PDB file of C-alpha atoms in Angstrom:
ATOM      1  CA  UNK Q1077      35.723 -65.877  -2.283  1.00 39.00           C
ATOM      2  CA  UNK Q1078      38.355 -64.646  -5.015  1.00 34.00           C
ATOM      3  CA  UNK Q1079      37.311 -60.845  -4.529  1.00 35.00           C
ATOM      4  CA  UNK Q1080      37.189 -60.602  -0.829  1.00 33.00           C
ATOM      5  CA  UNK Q1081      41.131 -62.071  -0.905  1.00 36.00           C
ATOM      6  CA  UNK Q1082      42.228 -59.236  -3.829  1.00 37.00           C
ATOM      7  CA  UNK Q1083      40.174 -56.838  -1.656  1.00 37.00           C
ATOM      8  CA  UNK Q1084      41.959 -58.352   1.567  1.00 38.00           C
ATOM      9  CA  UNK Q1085      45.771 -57.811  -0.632  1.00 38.00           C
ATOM     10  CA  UNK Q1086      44.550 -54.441  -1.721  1.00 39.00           C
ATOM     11  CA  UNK Q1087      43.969 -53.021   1.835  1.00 39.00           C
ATOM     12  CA  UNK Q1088      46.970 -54.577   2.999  1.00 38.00           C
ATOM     13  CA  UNK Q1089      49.006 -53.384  -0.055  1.00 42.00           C
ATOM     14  CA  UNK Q1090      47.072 -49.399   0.602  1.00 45.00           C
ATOM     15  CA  UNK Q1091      48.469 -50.004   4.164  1.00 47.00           C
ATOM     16  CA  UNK Q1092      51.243 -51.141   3.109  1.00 50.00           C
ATOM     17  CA  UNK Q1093      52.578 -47.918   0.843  1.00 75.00           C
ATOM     18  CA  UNK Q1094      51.383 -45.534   3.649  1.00 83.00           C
ATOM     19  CA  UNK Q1095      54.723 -43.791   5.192  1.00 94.00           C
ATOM     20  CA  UNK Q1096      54.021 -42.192   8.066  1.00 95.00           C
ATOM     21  CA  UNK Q1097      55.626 -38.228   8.639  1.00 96.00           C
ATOM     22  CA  UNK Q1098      53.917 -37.429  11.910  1.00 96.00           C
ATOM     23  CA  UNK Q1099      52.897 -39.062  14.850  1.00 96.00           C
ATOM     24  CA  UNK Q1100      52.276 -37.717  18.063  1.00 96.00           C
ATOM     25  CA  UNK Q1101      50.709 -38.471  21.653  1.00 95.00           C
ATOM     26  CA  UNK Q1102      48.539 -35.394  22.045  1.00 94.00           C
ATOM     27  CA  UNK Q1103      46.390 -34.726  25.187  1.00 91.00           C
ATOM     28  CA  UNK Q1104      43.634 -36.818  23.553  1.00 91.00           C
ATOM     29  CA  UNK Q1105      44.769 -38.980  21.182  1.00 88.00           C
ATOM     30  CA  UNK Q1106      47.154 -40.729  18.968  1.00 92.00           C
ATOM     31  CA  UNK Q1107      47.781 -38.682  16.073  1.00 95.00           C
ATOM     32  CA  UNK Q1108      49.103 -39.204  12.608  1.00 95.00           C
ATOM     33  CA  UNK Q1109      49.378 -38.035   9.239  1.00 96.00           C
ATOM     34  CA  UNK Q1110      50.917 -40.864   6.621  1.00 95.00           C
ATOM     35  CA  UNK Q1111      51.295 -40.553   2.297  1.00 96.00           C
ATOM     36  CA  UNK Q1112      49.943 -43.329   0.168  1.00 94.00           C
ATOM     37  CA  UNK Q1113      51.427 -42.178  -3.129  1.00 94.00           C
ATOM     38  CA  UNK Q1114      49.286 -38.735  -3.833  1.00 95.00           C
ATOM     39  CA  UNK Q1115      47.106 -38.634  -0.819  1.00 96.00           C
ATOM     40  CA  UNK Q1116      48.107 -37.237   2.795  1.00 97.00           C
ATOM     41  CA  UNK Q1117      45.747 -38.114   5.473  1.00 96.00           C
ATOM     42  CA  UNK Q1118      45.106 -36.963   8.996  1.00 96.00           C
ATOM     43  CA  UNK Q1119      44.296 -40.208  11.684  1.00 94.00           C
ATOM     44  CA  UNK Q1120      43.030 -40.535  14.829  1.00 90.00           C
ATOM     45  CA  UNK Q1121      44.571 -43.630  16.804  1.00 76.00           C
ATOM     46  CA  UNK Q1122      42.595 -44.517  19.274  1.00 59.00           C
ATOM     47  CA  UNK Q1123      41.976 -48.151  21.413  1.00 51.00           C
ATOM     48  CA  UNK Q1124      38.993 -48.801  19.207  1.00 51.00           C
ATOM     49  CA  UNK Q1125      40.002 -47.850  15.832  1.00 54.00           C
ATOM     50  CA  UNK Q1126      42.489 -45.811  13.347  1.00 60.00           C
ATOM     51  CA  UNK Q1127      39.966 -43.325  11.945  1.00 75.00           C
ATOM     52  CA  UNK Q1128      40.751 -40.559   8.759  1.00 83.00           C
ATOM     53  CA  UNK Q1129      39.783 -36.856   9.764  1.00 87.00           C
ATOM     54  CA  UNK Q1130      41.222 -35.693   6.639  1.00 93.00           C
ATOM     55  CA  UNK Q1131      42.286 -35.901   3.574  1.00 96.00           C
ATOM     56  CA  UNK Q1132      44.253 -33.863   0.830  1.00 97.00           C
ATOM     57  CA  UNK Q1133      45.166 -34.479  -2.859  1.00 97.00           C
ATOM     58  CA  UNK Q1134      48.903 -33.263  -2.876  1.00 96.00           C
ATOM     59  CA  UNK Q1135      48.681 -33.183  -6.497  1.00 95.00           C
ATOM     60  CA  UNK Q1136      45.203 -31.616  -6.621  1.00 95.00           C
ATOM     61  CA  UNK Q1137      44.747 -30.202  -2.987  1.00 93.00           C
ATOM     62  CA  UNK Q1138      41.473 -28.046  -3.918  1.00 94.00           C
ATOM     63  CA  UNK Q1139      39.506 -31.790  -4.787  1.00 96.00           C
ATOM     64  CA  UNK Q1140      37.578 -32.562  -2.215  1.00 97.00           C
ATOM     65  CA  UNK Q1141      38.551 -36.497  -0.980  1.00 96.00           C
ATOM     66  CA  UNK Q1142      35.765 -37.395   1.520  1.00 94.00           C
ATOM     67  CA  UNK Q1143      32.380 -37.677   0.799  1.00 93.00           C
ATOM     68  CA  UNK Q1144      30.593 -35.740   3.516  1.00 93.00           C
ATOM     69  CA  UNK Q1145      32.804 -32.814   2.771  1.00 95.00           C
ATOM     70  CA  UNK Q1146      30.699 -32.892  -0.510  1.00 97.00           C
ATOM     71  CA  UNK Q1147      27.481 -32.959   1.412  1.00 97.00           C
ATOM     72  CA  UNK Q1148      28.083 -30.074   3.436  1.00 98.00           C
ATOM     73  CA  UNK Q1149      27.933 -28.204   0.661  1.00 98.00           C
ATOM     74  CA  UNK Q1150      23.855 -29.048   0.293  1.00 98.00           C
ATOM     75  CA  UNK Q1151      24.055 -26.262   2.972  1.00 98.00           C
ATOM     76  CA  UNK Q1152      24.475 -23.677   0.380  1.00 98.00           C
ATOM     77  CA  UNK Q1153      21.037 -25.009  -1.154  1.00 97.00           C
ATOM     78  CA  UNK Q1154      18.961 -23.437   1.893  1.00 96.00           C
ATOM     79  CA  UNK Q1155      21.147 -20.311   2.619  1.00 94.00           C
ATOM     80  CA  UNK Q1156      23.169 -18.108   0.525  1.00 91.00           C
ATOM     81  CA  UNK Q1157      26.354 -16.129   0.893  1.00 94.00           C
ATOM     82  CA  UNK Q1158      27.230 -16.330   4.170  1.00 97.00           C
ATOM     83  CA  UNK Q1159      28.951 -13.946   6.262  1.00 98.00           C
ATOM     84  CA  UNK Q1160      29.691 -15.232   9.419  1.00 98.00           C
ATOM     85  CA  UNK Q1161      30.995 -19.119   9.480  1.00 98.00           C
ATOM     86  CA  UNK Q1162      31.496 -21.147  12.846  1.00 98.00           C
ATOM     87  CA  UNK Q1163      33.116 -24.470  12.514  1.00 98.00           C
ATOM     88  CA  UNK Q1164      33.226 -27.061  15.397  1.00 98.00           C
ATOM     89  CA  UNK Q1165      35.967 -29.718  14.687  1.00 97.00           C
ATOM     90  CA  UNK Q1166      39.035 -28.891  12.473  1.00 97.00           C
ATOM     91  CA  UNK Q1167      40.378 -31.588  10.937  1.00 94.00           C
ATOM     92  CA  UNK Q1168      42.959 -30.472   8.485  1.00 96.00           C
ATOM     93  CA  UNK Q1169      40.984 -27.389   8.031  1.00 97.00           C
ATOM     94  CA  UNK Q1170      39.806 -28.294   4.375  1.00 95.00           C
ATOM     95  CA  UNK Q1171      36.073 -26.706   4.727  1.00 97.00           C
ATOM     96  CA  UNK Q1172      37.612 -23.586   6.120  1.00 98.00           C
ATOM     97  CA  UNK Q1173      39.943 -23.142   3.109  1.00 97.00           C
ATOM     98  CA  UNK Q1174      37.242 -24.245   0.586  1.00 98.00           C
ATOM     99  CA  UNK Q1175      34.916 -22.071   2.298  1.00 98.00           C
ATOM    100  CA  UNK Q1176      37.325 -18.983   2.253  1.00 98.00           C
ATOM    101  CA  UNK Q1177      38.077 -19.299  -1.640  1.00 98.00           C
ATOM    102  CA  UNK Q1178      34.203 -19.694  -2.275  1.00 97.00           C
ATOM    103  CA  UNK Q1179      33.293 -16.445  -0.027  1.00 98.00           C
ATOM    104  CA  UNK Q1180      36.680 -14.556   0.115  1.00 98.00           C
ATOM    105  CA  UNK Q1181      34.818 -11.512   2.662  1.00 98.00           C
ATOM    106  CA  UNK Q1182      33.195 -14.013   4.901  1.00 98.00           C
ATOM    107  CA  UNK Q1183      34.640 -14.346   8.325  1.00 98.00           C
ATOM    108  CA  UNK Q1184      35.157 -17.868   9.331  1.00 98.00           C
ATOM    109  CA  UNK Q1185      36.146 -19.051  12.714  1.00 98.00           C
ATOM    110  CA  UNK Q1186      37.599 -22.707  13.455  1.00 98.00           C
ATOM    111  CA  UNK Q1187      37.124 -24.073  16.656  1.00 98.00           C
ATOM    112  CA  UNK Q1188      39.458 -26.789  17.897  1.00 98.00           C
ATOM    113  CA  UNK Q1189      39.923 -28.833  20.864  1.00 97.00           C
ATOM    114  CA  UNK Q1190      43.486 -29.924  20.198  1.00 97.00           C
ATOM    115  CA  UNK Q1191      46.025 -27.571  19.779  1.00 97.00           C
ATOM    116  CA  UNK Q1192      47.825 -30.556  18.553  1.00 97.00           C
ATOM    117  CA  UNK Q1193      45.738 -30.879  15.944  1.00 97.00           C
ATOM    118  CA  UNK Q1194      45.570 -27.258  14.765  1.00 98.00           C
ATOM    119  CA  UNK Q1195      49.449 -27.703  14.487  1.00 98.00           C
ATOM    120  CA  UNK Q1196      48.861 -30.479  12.413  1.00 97.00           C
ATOM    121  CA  UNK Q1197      46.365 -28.462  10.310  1.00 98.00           C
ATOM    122  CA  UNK Q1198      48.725 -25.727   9.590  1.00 98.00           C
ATOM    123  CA  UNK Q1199      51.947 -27.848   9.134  1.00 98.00           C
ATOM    124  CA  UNK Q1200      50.690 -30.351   6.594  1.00 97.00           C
ATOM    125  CA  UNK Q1201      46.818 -29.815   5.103  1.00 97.00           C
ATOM    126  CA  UNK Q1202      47.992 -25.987   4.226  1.00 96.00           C
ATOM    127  CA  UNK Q1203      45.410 -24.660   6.621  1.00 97.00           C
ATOM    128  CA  UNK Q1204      44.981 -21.023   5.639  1.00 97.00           C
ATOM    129  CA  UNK Q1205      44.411 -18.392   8.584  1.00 98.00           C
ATOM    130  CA  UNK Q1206      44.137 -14.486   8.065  1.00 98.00           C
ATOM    131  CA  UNK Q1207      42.443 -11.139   9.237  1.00 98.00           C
ATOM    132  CA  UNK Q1208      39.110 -13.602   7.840  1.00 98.00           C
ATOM    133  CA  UNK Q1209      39.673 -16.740   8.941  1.00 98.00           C
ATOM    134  CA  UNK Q1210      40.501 -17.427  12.586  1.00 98.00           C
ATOM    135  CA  UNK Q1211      40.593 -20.003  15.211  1.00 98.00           C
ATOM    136  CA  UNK Q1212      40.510 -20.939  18.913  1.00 97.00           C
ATOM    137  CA  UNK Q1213      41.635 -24.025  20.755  1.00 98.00           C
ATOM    138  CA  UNK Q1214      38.683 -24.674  23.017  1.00 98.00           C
ATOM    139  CA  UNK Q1215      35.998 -27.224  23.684  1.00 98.00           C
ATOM    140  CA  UNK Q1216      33.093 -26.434  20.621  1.00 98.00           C
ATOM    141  CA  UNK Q1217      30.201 -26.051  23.349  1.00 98.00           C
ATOM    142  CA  UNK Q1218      32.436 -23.897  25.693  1.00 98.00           C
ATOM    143  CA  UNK Q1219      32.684 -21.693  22.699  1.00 98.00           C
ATOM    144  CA  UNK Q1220      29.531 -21.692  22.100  1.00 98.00           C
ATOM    145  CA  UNK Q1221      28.180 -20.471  25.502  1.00 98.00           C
ATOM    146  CA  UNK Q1222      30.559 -17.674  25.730  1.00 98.00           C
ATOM    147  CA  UNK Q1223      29.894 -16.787  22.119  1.00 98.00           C
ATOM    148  CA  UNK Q1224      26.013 -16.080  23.587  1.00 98.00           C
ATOM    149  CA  UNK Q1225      27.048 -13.994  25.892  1.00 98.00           C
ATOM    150  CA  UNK Q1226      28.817 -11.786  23.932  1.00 97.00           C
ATOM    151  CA  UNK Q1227      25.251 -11.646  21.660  1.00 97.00           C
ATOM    152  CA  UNK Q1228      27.150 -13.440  18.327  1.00 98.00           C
ATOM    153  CA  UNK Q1229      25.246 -14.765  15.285  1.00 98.00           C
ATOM    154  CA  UNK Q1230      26.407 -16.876  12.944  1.00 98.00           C
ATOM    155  CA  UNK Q1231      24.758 -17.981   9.281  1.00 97.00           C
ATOM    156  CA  UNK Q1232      26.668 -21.278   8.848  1.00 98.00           C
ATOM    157  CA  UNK Q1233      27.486 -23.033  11.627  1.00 98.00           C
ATOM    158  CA  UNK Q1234      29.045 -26.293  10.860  1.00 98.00           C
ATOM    159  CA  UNK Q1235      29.213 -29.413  13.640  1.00 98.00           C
ATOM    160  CA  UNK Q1236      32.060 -31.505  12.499  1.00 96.00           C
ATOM    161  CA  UNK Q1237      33.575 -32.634  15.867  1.00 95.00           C
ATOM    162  CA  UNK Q1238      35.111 -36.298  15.786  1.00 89.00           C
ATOM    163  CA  UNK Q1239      36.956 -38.258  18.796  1.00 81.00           C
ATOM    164  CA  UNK Q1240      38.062 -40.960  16.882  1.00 75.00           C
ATOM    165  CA  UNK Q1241      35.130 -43.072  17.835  1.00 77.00           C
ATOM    166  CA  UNK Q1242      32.368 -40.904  17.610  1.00 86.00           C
ATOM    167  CA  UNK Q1243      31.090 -37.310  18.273  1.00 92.00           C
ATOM    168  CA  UNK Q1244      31.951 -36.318  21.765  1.00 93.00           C
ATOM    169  CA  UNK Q1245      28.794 -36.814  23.879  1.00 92.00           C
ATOM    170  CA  UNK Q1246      27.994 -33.548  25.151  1.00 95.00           C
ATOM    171  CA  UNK Q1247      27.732 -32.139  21.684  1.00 96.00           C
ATOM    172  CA  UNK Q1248      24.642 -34.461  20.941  1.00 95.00           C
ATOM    173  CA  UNK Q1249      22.116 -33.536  23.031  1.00 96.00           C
ATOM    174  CA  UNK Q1250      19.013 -30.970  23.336  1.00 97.00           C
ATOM    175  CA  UNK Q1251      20.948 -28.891  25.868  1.00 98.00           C
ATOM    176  CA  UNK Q1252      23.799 -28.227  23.230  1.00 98.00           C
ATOM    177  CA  UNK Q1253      21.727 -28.002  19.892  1.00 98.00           C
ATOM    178  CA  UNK Q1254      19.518 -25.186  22.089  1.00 98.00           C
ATOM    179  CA  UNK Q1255      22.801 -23.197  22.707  1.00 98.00           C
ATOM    180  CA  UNK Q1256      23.684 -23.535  18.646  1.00 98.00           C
ATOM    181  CA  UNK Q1257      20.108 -22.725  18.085  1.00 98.00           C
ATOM    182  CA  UNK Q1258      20.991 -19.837  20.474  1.00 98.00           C
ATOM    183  CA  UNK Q1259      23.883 -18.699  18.050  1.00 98.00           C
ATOM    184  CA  UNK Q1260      21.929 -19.304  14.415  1.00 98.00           C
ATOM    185  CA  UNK Q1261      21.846 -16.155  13.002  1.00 98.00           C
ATOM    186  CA  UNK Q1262      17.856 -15.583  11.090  1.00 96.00           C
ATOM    187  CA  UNK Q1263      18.070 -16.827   7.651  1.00 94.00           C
ATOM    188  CA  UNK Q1264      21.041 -19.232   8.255  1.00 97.00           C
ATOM    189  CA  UNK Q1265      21.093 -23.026   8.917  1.00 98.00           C
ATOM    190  CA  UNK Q1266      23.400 -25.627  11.013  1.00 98.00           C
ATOM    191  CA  UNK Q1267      25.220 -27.973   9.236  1.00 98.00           C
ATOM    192  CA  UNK Q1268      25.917 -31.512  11.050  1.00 98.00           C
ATOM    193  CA  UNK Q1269      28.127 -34.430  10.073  1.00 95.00           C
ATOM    194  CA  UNK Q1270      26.771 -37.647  11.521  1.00 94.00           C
ATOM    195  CA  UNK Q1271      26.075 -40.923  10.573  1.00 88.00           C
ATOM    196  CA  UNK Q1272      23.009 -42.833   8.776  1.00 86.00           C
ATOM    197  CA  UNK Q1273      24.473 -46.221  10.311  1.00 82.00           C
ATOM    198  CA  UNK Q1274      25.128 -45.015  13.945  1.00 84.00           C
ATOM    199  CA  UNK Q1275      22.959 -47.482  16.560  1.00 85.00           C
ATOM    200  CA  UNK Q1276      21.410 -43.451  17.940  1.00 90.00           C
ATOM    201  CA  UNK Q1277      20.619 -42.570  14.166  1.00 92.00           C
ATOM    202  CA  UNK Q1278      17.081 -42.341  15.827  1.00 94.00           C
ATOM    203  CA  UNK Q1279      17.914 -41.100  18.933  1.00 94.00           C
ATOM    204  CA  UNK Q1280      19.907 -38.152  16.949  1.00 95.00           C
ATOM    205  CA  UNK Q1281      16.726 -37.435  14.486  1.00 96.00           C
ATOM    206  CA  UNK Q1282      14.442 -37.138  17.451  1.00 97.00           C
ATOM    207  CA  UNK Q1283      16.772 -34.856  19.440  1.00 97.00           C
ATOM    208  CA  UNK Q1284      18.130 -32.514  16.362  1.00 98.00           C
ATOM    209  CA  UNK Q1285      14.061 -32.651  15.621  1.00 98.00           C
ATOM    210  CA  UNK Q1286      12.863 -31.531  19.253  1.00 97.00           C
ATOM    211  CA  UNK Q1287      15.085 -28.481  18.901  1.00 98.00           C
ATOM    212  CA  UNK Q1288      14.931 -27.322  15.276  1.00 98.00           C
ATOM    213  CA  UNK Q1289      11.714 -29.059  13.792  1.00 97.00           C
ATOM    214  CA  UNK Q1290      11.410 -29.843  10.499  1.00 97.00           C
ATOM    215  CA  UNK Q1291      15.347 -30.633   8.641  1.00 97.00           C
ATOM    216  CA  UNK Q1292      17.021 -31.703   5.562  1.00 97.00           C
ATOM    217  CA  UNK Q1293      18.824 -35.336   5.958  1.00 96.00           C
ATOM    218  CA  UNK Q1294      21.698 -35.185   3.157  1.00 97.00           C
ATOM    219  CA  UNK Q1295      22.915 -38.924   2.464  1.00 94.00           C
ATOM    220  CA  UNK Q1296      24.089 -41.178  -0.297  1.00 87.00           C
ATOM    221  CA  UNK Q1297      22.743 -45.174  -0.726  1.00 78.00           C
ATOM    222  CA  UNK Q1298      24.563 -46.934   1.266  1.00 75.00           C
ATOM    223  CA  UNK Q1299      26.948 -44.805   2.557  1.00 73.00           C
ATOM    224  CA  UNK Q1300      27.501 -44.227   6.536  1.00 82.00           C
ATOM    225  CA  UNK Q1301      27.467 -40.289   6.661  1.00 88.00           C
ATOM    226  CA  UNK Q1302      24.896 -38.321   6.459  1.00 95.00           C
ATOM    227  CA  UNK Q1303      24.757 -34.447   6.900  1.00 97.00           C
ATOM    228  CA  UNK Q1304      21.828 -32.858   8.566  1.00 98.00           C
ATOM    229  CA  UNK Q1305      20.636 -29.473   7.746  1.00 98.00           C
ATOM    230  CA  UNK Q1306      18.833 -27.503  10.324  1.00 98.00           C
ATOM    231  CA  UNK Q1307      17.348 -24.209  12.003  1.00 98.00           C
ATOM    232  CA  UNK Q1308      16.475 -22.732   8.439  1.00 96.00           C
ATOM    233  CA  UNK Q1309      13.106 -21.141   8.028  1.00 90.00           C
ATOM    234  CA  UNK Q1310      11.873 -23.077   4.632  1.00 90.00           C
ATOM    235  CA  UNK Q1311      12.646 -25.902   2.368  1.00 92.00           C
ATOM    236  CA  UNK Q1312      13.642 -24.157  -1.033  1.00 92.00           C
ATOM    237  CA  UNK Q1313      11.057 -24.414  -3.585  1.00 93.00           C
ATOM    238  CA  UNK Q1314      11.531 -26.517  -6.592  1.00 93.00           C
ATOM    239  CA  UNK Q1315      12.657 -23.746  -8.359  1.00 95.00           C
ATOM    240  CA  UNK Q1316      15.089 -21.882  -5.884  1.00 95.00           C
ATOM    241  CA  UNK Q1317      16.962 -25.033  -5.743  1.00 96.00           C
ATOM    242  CA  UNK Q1318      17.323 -25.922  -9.204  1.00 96.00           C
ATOM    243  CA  UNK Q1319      18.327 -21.279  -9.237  1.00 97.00           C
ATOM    244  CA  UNK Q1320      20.677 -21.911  -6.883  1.00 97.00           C
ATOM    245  CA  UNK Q1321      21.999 -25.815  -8.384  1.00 98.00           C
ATOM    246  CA  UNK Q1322      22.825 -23.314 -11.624  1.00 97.00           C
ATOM    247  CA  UNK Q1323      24.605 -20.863  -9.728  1.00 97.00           C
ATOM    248  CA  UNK Q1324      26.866 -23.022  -7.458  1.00 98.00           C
ATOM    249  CA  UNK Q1325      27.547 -25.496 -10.128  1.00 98.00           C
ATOM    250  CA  UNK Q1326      30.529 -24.192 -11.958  1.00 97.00           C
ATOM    251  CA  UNK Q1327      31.438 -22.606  -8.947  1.00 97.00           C
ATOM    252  CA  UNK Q1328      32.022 -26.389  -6.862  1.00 98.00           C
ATOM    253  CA  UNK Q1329      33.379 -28.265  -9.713  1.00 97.00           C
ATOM    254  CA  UNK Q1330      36.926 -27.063  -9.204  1.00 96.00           C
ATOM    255  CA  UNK Q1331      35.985 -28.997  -5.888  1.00 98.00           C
ATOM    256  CA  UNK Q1332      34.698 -32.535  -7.470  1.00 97.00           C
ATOM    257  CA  UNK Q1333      31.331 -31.368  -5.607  1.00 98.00           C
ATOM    258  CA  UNK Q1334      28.528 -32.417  -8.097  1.00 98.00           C
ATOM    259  CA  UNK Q1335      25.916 -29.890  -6.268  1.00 98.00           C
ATOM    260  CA  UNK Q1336      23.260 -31.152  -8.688  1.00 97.00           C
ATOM    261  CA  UNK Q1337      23.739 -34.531  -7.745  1.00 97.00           C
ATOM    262  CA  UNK Q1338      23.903 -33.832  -3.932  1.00 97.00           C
ATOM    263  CA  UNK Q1339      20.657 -31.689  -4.226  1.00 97.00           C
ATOM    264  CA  UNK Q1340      18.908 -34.981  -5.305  1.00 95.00           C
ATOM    265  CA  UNK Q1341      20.248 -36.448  -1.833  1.00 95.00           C
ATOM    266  CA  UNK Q1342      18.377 -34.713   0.428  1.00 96.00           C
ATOM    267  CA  UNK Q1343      15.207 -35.903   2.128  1.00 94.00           C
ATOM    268  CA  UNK Q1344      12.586 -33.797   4.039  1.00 95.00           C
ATOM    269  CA  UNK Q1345      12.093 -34.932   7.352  1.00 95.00           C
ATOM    270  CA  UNK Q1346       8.261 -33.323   7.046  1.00 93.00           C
ATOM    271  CA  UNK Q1347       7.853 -35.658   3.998  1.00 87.00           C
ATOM    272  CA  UNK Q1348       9.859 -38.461   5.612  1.00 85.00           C
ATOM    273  CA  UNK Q1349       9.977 -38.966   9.512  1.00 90.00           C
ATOM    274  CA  UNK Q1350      11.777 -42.308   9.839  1.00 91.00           C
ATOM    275  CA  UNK Q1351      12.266 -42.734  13.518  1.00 94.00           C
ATOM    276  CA  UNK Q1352       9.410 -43.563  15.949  1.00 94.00           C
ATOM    277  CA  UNK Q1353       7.099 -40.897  17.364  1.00 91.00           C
ATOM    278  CA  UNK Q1354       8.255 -42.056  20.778  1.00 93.00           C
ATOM    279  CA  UNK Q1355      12.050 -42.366  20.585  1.00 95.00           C
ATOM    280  CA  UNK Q1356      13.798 -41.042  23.407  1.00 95.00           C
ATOM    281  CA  UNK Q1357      15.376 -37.697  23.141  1.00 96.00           C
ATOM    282  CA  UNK Q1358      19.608 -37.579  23.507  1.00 95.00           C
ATOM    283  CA  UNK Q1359      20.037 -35.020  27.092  1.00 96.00           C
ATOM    284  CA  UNK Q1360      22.541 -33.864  29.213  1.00 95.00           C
ATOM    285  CA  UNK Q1361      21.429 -37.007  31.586  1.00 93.00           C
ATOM    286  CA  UNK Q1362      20.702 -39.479  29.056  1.00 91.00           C
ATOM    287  CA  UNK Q1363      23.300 -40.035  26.288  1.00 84.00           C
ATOM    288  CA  UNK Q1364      24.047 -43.646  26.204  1.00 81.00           C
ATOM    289  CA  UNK Q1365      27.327 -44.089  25.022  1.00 64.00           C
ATOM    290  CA  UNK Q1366      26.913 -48.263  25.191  1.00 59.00           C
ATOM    291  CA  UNK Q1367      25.295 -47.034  21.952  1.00 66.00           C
ATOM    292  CA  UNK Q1368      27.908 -45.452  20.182  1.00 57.00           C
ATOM    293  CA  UNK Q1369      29.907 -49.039  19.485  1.00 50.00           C
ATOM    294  CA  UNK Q1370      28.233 -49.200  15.998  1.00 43.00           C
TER     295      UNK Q1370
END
């Protein structure tokens, strides 16, 4: 009983500390960005919950903070140096700047709902924009479609939009991951940050699987996030991975990303299928969102 009440004082103490120097009613949400001594954070306050997008070190704002920024990394593992990046969801914009000092010549584009939120980015999280890295304020799967029409490819496309309670509906089902599929440039892979304890954890595996096949889950023991790689061609050998582990090492470190650690993470879904054969596929029609109260 003794450690749940210090845990209980040390949450409340956390809370506590946190000063708050933003908050604003945007057109979707509550947001805010508080200090707790070194670390500035990015929430989303919605009727559900308070929710970090992101987090920065003021101290040390090139270490990464949250976990499944780490994972996304594993992406490197099954393509390599990319030239055109895509990301869905913002946040403070730390994979974009991480992403820009790892491949200075690759062009990166953000894509953002919230122009509140890309204000945010820029005003406090140091989000860095140039003649390489750009963004839009526009719904990711809006983006998406037009960015077919006009015949673009991209080699790293990350999905890493986040509501505040979950990711937004429409960018979970077959209809959407067909229209990233649409997008993948040969030779390059989609990056999604999800989660390993979500009630549609199935219902996800089965859809992202009935699109791309075969994929890479990236997740830690007991940890809610999980990253799923997908649309590459092959798993790495035994060999290219450990190649490429050596390579991106020194490289991530600056980052607190232990690559070789991560690379031991990932699970092959053609080795290990762990949702039913029969599991219903997430659509345009079906996506229960009863489910997404996890």
């Amino acid at each position: 009983m003794l450690k749940y009440v210090l845990l209980a004082l040390s949450v409340f103490s956390g809370a506590a500390l946190a000063n708050v120097i933003h908050e604003e009613r945007s057109l979707y949400r509550n947001i805010i960005v508080d200090e707790t001594r070194d670390l500035r954070c990015l929430k989303f306050n919605t009727k559900s919950s308070q929710t970090s997008q992101s987090c920065m070190y003021k101290n040390d704002p090139d270490k990464l903070v949250f976990n499944y920024t780490k994972l996304t990394f594993a992406s490197l593992l099954v393509t390599e140096n990319p030239k055109n990046v895509l990301i869905i969801g913002l946040g403070g914009g730390t994979l974009s700047n991480v992403i820009h000092e790892l491949y200075p010549a690759a062009k990166i584009h953000n894509v953002e709902i919230d122009p509140a939120v890309l204000s945010v980015a820029r005003d406090y999280f140091s989000f860095i924009e140039n003649d390489k890295v750009t963004s839009s304020v526009q719904d990711g799967r809006i983006f998406i479609k037009r960015a077919a029409i006009k015949k673009k490819k991209y080699d790293w496309i990350i999905l890493d939009a986040f509501n505040g309670d979950y990711i937004p509906e429409h960018l979970l089902t077959k209809e959407f991951f067909e229209e990233v599929k649409g997008v993948l440039a040969d030779g390059g892979v989609v990056a999604a940050n999800t989660f390993s304890s979500s009630k549609l954890y199935e219902h996800e595996s089965a859809t992202y699987h009935s699109v791309f096949g075969d994929f890479i889950n990236v997740s830690r023991a007991n940890r809610s996030n999980r990253i799923i790689l997908a649309g590459f061609k092959a798993m790495p050998t035994k060999a290219q991975l450990n190649e490429r582990v050596k390579a991106l090492g020194p490289k991530l470190k600056k980052y607190d990303v232990d690559i070789n650690a991560i690379s031991n993470y990932m699970q092959y879904t053609k080795d290990e299928q762990d949702w039913p054969k029969n599991t219903k596929i997430l659509t345009d029609q079906y996506s229960p969102a009863n489910l997404l109260n996890f």
